[in-house]
């Protein structure tokens, strides 16, 4: 996105998120096998061979008793339409070497997990486009290892719908989607009833809290006009100086960004400050940069990079803008080196080398001679369950993923 028009959140909000997908896959590096094929996340130990086609490092065989480790975390496909299905797989080595001794716990920040059969599972995407995290926890005795990755969910295209029609489970998937929509509609209606009843003081108090839940649900469901009205009503119940207004201002800003009402969105965004959602910071940065307000855009990118540790674009745009503002190249390089454990050395280098909009950043990094200082990605263990407590004598332990 090089023009101001292409940076409009209302027109390209999911394209923006898709740009960062190559830089947010977790756990080692992403091996892109070819057109239409899924990414495979692998750890390449020192000295690993590269006998596979395309020079992809093959994990070296390890004897039983070696440390337990996840060598491959696969997702097929990695980019699906809303309601689409992704097959997940996890390959483990080390430990005792006995598959029966390992426990697999699958976790999803959103969407629905199905067919959790040990090292494999299926993930059904939610109905809202975006980037979503899935993870797996593998345990053997007192030892546990974790891994996560991000999956991209997009608005269905005609081709997606045609492909879904050919699938044997289309009817089941359609019924499930309808059931989820009906559940959301029922929740919206129930909250709406509570909001509408304001006869007594207790009713009005309940209505206030229900309205806050209703606004958040409307925003999550993509009902941006309705969410905007709800947030405006909530804001009307607080004085201008009340700090409790800021979360509602943040919700209002998100709705305005989604509706493409740029001037209003930026004004409300500034009022919400740090309470804004990470993507609101990013959208604000795009708009401010397009309008030539570079210092303000730089601050917005910084906040977005700190708030969303999975999305690399805010960091890279922050680095690019620092160079435009005449900041020292060594400062920019230090920013990349410090942040590299979040995204991974290989993925950052690939992104910088192939994306022309970050050519100046790539040139600064190459000229610095510090490329080797970029680190491989360190797992970011978020939204993953705590290890289960040992079962009491005579009882069976049951591991249940978090909702």
XYZ file of C-alpha atoms in Angstrom:
403
model
C 0.000 0.000 0.000
C 1.774 3.025 -1.202
C -1.010 5.502 -1.840
C -3.181 7.306 0.670
C -6.257 5.707 -0.849
C -4.930 2.171 -0.352
C -4.305 2.938 3.291
C -7.932 3.663 4.085
C -8.948 1.211 6.839
C -12.513 1.028 5.559
C -11.295 -0.271 2.195
C -8.321 -2.448 2.963
C -8.532 -3.404 6.630
C -7.984 -7.127 6.025
C -5.371 -6.598 3.338
C -3.399 -4.682 5.959
C -3.604 -7.577 8.373
C -2.725 -10.083 5.670
C 0.531 -8.247 4.941
C 1.838 -9.154 8.362
C 1.007 -12.848 8.158
C 4.409 -13.825 6.853
C 6.012 -12.203 9.875
C 3.834 -13.546 12.651
C 3.930 -17.332 12.273
C 5.464 -18.689 15.420
C 8.003 -21.237 16.519
C 11.106 -21.370 14.368
C 10.515 -20.482 10.726
C 7.766 -20.950 8.165
C 8.517 -23.260 5.250
C 6.370 -22.221 2.287
C 6.102 -25.371 0.203
C 4.473 -23.875 -2.873
C 1.321 -22.368 -4.255
C -1.725 -23.526 -2.333
C 0.266 -25.664 0.086
C 0.248 -25.121 3.858
C 3.023 -23.626 5.944
C 5.031 -25.924 8.157
C 6.677 -24.558 11.277
C 9.978 -26.255 11.975
C 12.932 -25.938 14.303
C 16.236 -26.502 12.518
C 18.876 -27.773 14.953
C 22.479 -26.914 14.337
C 23.972 -29.249 11.771
C 20.589 -30.387 10.442
C 20.713 -31.773 6.927
C 19.029 -30.110 3.955
C 18.284 -33.189 1.926
C 14.634 -32.304 1.389
C 13.462 -30.801 -1.878
C 14.058 -27.090 -1.997
C 16.783 -27.141 0.642
C 14.357 -27.241 3.593
C 16.273 -28.336 6.709
C 15.278 -31.769 7.940
C 15.181 -32.258 11.716
C 18.051 -34.448 12.839
C 16.959 -37.706 14.444
C 17.338 -37.737 18.192
C 17.579 -40.726 20.489
C 14.986 -41.393 23.167
C 15.886 -39.469 26.299
C 16.713 -36.257 24.428
C 14.813 -33.155 25.541
C 11.134 -33.151 24.570
C 10.603 -30.717 21.699
C 8.079 -29.805 19.011
C 9.754 -30.173 15.608
C 6.800 -29.436 13.323
C 3.538 -27.565 13.842
C 1.459 -27.670 10.652
C -1.706 -25.908 9.518
C -3.499 -26.807 6.294
C -4.585 -24.437 4.915
C -3.224 -21.392 6.731
C -5.624 -18.924 5.079
C -9.352 -19.747 5.155
C -12.683 -17.981 4.683
C -14.893 -17.301 7.682
C -16.212 -20.609 8.992
C -13.486 -22.505 7.122
C -11.754 -25.564 8.532
C -8.013 -25.956 9.201
C -6.269 -29.283 9.859
C -3.618 -28.956 12.597
C -0.765 -31.327 13.289
C 2.042 -31.476 15.828
C 5.142 -33.667 15.575
C 7.204 -34.213 18.713
C 10.522 -35.895 19.389
C 12.638 -36.587 22.436
C 11.455 -37.464 25.897
C 10.825 -41.137 26.499
C 9.988 -41.677 22.857
C 6.696 -43.296 23.844
C 3.750 -41.635 22.124
C 1.363 -43.002 24.755
C 3.222 -41.025 27.444
C 2.435 -37.668 25.826
C -0.616 -35.512 26.347
C -1.704 -32.912 23.788
C -3.854 -29.930 24.769
C -5.092 -27.770 21.895
C -6.053 -24.139 22.498
C -7.649 -21.483 20.283
C -8.083 -17.817 21.128
C -11.225 -17.741 18.937
C -13.044 -20.134 16.661
C -13.812 -23.741 17.565
C -11.566 -26.780 18.039
C -12.767 -30.201 16.901
C -11.363 -33.721 16.397
C -8.666 -33.287 19.027
C -7.048 -36.688 18.592
C -3.683 -36.387 20.291
C -1.195 -34.825 17.859
C -3.913 -33.742 15.390
C -6.913 -31.436 15.622
C -9.259 -29.394 13.445
C -9.966 -25.683 13.892
C -13.128 -24.051 12.567
C -12.567 -20.350 11.880
C -14.790 -17.697 13.493
C -17.127 -15.567 11.419
C -15.094 -12.393 11.774
C -12.101 -11.911 9.409
C -8.684 -11.316 10.963
C -5.612 -13.023 12.404
C -6.221 -15.681 15.062
C -3.885 -17.628 17.336
C -3.961 -21.374 17.921
C -1.602 -23.316 20.147
C -0.711 -26.720 21.481
C 0.691 -27.819 24.840
C 2.544 -31.143 24.894
C 3.262 -32.782 28.226
C 5.197 -35.841 29.251
C 5.483 -36.311 32.973
C 6.632 -33.030 34.481
C 8.014 -31.744 31.178
C 5.950 -29.513 28.893
C 6.580 -27.714 25.613
C 4.300 -25.197 23.904
C 3.960 -23.776 20.432
C 1.625 -21.295 18.750
C 0.956 -19.966 15.272
C -1.361 -17.500 13.594
C -4.032 -18.268 11.002
C -5.613 -15.787 8.609
C -9.390 -15.672 8.139
C -10.736 -13.725 5.155
C -14.118 -12.703 3.776
C -15.403 -15.539 1.548
C -14.908 -15.072 -2.184
C -17.167 -16.641 -4.827
C -14.440 -19.256 -5.314
C -14.511 -20.058 -1.578
C -18.269 -20.553 -1.682
C -18.037 -22.753 -4.768
C -15.392 -24.903 -3.089
C -17.431 -25.195 0.088
C -20.443 -26.354 -1.921
C -18.390 -29.300 -3.165
C -17.348 -30.429 0.312
C -19.178 -33.330 1.877
C -19.576 -31.548 5.179
C -20.953 -28.324 3.670
C -24.386 -28.982 5.137
C -22.949 -29.547 8.600
C -20.732 -26.456 8.336
C -23.666 -24.367 7.137
C -25.835 -25.598 9.996
C -23.091 -24.800 12.492
C -22.660 -21.309 11.057
C -26.388 -20.712 11.256
C -26.429 -21.975 14.850
C -23.601 -19.614 15.802
C -25.359 -16.690 14.158
C -28.605 -17.561 15.904
C -26.759 -17.725 19.239
C -25.237 -14.295 18.614
C -28.623 -12.904 17.562
C -30.202 -14.326 20.709
C -27.520 -12.753 22.885
C -27.922 -9.418 21.121
C -31.693 -9.581 21.604
C -31.383 -10.518 25.280
C -28.983 -7.658 25.966
C -31.244 -5.337 24.004
C -34.191 -6.234 26.229
C -32.196 -5.457 29.369
C -31.041 -2.161 27.870
C -34.597 -1.172 26.936
C -36.041 -1.739 30.417
C -35.327 1.353 32.520
C -38.305 1.728 34.815
C -36.486 1.589 38.160
C -33.058 2.621 39.387
C -32.010 -1.037 39.418
C -33.246 -1.418 35.844
C -31.187 1.556 34.734
C -28.081 0.212 36.433
C -28.495 -3.166 34.750
C -29.168 -1.417 31.450
C -25.889 0.490 31.718
C -23.787 -2.663 32.135
C -25.810 -4.533 29.509
C -25.257 -1.677 27.062
C -21.484 -1.926 27.535
C -21.653 -5.676 26.737
C -23.998 -4.997 23.829
C -21.669 -2.397 22.290
C -18.684 -4.770 22.495
C -20.697 -7.610 20.930
C -21.970 -5.358 18.155
C -18.396 -4.320 17.391
C -17.257 -7.953 17.380
C -20.126 -8.944 15.063
C -19.314 -6.192 12.578
C -22.420 -4.132 13.350
C -20.427 -0.949 13.352
C -23.289 1.539 13.007
C -25.116 -0.062 15.927
C -21.931 -0.252 17.983
C -21.280 3.419 17.306
C -24.737 4.379 18.598
C -24.273 2.239 21.695
C -20.878 3.742 22.499
C -22.222 7.251 22.005
C -25.009 6.524 24.475
C -22.512 5.139 26.986
C -20.329 8.209 26.597
C -23.347 10.415 27.236
C -23.673 8.942 30.723
C -20.222 10.196 31.833
C -18.793 13.645 32.345
C -16.080 14.755 29.934
C -13.496 14.555 32.750
C -14.483 11.028 33.860
C -11.611 8.571 33.158
C -14.181 5.777 32.774
C -15.010 7.274 29.371
C -11.764 6.117 27.753
C -12.674 2.445 27.107
C -15.905 3.616 25.470
C -13.974 6.167 23.423
C -11.690 3.345 22.281
C -14.698 1.299 21.150
C -16.150 4.293 19.350
C -12.831 4.940 17.597
C -12.713 1.313 16.393
C -16.234 1.585 14.971
C -15.394 4.868 13.219
C -12.205 3.408 11.705
C -14.196 0.436 10.397
C -16.799 2.773 8.890
C -14.120 4.832 7.120
C -15.003 8.040 8.976
C -11.372 9.057 9.191
C -11.473 12.567 10.659
C -13.854 11.574 13.437
C -11.918 8.369 14.087
C -8.638 10.230 14.541
C -10.227 12.759 16.876
C -11.797 10.084 19.111
C -8.633 7.967 18.875
C -6.619 10.854 20.348
C -9.095 11.163 23.221
C -8.926 7.441 24.061
C -5.103 7.432 24.311
C -3.597 4.145 25.489
C -7.036 2.532 25.839
C -7.271 2.093 22.064
C -7.173 -1.362 20.504
C -3.922 -2.287 18.771
C -5.386 -2.177 15.259
C -6.815 1.284 15.960
C -3.269 2.462 16.710
C -2.158 0.938 13.409
C -5.003 2.442 11.357
C -4.301 5.820 12.954
C -0.636 5.510 11.997
C -1.544 4.813 8.364
C -3.877 7.794 8.194
C -1.525 10.167 9.989
C 1.411 9.170 7.787
C -0.669 9.643 4.633
C -1.559 13.152 5.862
C 2.053 14.059 6.546
C 1.729 14.043 10.346
C 4.842 11.936 10.700
C 5.736 12.347 14.405
C 2.141 11.487 15.378
C 2.170 8.507 12.992
C 5.439 7.281 14.497
C 3.915 7.313 17.979
C 0.835 5.447 16.727
C 2.999 2.738 15.132
C 5.006 2.427 18.344
C 1.851 1.887 20.374
C 0.510 -0.624 17.845
C 3.784 -2.588 17.899
C 3.734 -2.741 21.686
C 0.057 -3.683 21.895
C 0.094 -6.449 19.264
C 3.166 -8.656 19.532
C 2.088 -10.875 16.621
C 1.701 -8.290 13.874
C 5.036 -7.171 12.366
C 3.811 -4.346 10.117
C 3.598 -1.673 12.858
C 7.207 -2.353 13.849
C 8.468 -2.249 10.255
C 6.523 0.922 9.482
C 7.895 2.445 12.671
C 11.438 1.632 11.495
C 10.774 3.019 8.004
C 9.307 6.230 9.394
C 12.223 6.699 11.787
C 14.544 6.789 8.780
C 12.275 9.280 6.995
C 12.430 11.527 10.043
C 16.230 11.432 10.014
C 16.715 9.212 13.039
C 20.124 7.432 13.111
C 20.269 4.190 11.171
C 21.883 2.454 14.146
C 18.810 3.285 16.234
C 16.571 1.648 13.641
C 18.808 -1.417 13.449
C 18.803 -1.705 17.236
C 15.002 -1.652 17.167
C 14.966 -4.594 14.741
C 17.544 -6.587 16.684
C 15.690 -6.077 19.950
C 12.335 -7.064 18.427
C 13.615 -10.016 16.371
C 12.806 -12.686 19.015
C 9.140 -11.755 18.589
C 9.035 -12.470 14.844
C 12.106 -14.537 13.996
C 15.285 -13.780 12.086
C 14.396 -15.671 8.891
C 10.952 -14.163 8.548
C 12.130 -10.609 9.170
C 14.934 -10.962 6.623
C 12.569 -12.447 4.031
C 10.030 -9.660 4.561
C 12.622 -6.892 4.335
C 14.248 -8.404 1.246
C 11.000 -8.893 -0.688
C 8.816 -5.931 0.313
C 9.887 -2.792 -1.580
C 8.131 -0.456 0.848
C 10.741 -1.399 3.472
C 13.746 -1.171 1.140
C 15.360 1.631 3.170
C 15.124 -0.433 6.353
C 16.646 -3.432 4.598
C 19.486 -1.268 3.272
C 20.201 0.158 6.741
C 20.272 -3.314 8.286
C 22.567 -4.693 5.565
C 24.949 -1.726 5.794
C 25.161 -2.074 9.579
C 26.669 -5.563 9.373
C 24.418 -6.657 12.237
C 22.202 -9.051 10.316
C 23.683 -12.000 12.189
C 22.510 -10.454 15.478
C 18.864 -10.982 14.592
C 17.567 -13.823 16.737
C 15.299 -16.731 15.954
C 11.819 -16.393 17.282
C 11.180 -17.200 20.925
C 7.781 -18.717 21.651
C 5.363 -16.186 23.100
C 3.289 -18.194 25.519
C -0.034 -16.396 25.663
C -3.549 -17.770 25.948
C -2.103 -21.177 26.747
C -3.316 -23.169 29.748
C -1.392 -23.720 32.911
C -0.162 -27.312 33.322
C -2.843 -29.438 34.972
C -2.389 -30.507 38.565
C -1.470 -34.160 39.178
C -4.602 -36.290 39.615
C -5.581 -37.330 43.083
C -5.126 -41.017 43.893
C -7.869 -43.025 42.280
C -8.890 -40.224 39.947
C -8.314 -39.669 36.236
C -6.903 -36.367 35.023
C -8.914 -34.648 32.294
C -7.273 -31.872 30.279
C -9.761 -29.412 28.837
C -8.668 -26.521 26.581
C -9.554 -23.045 27.702
C -12.537 -21.468 25.894
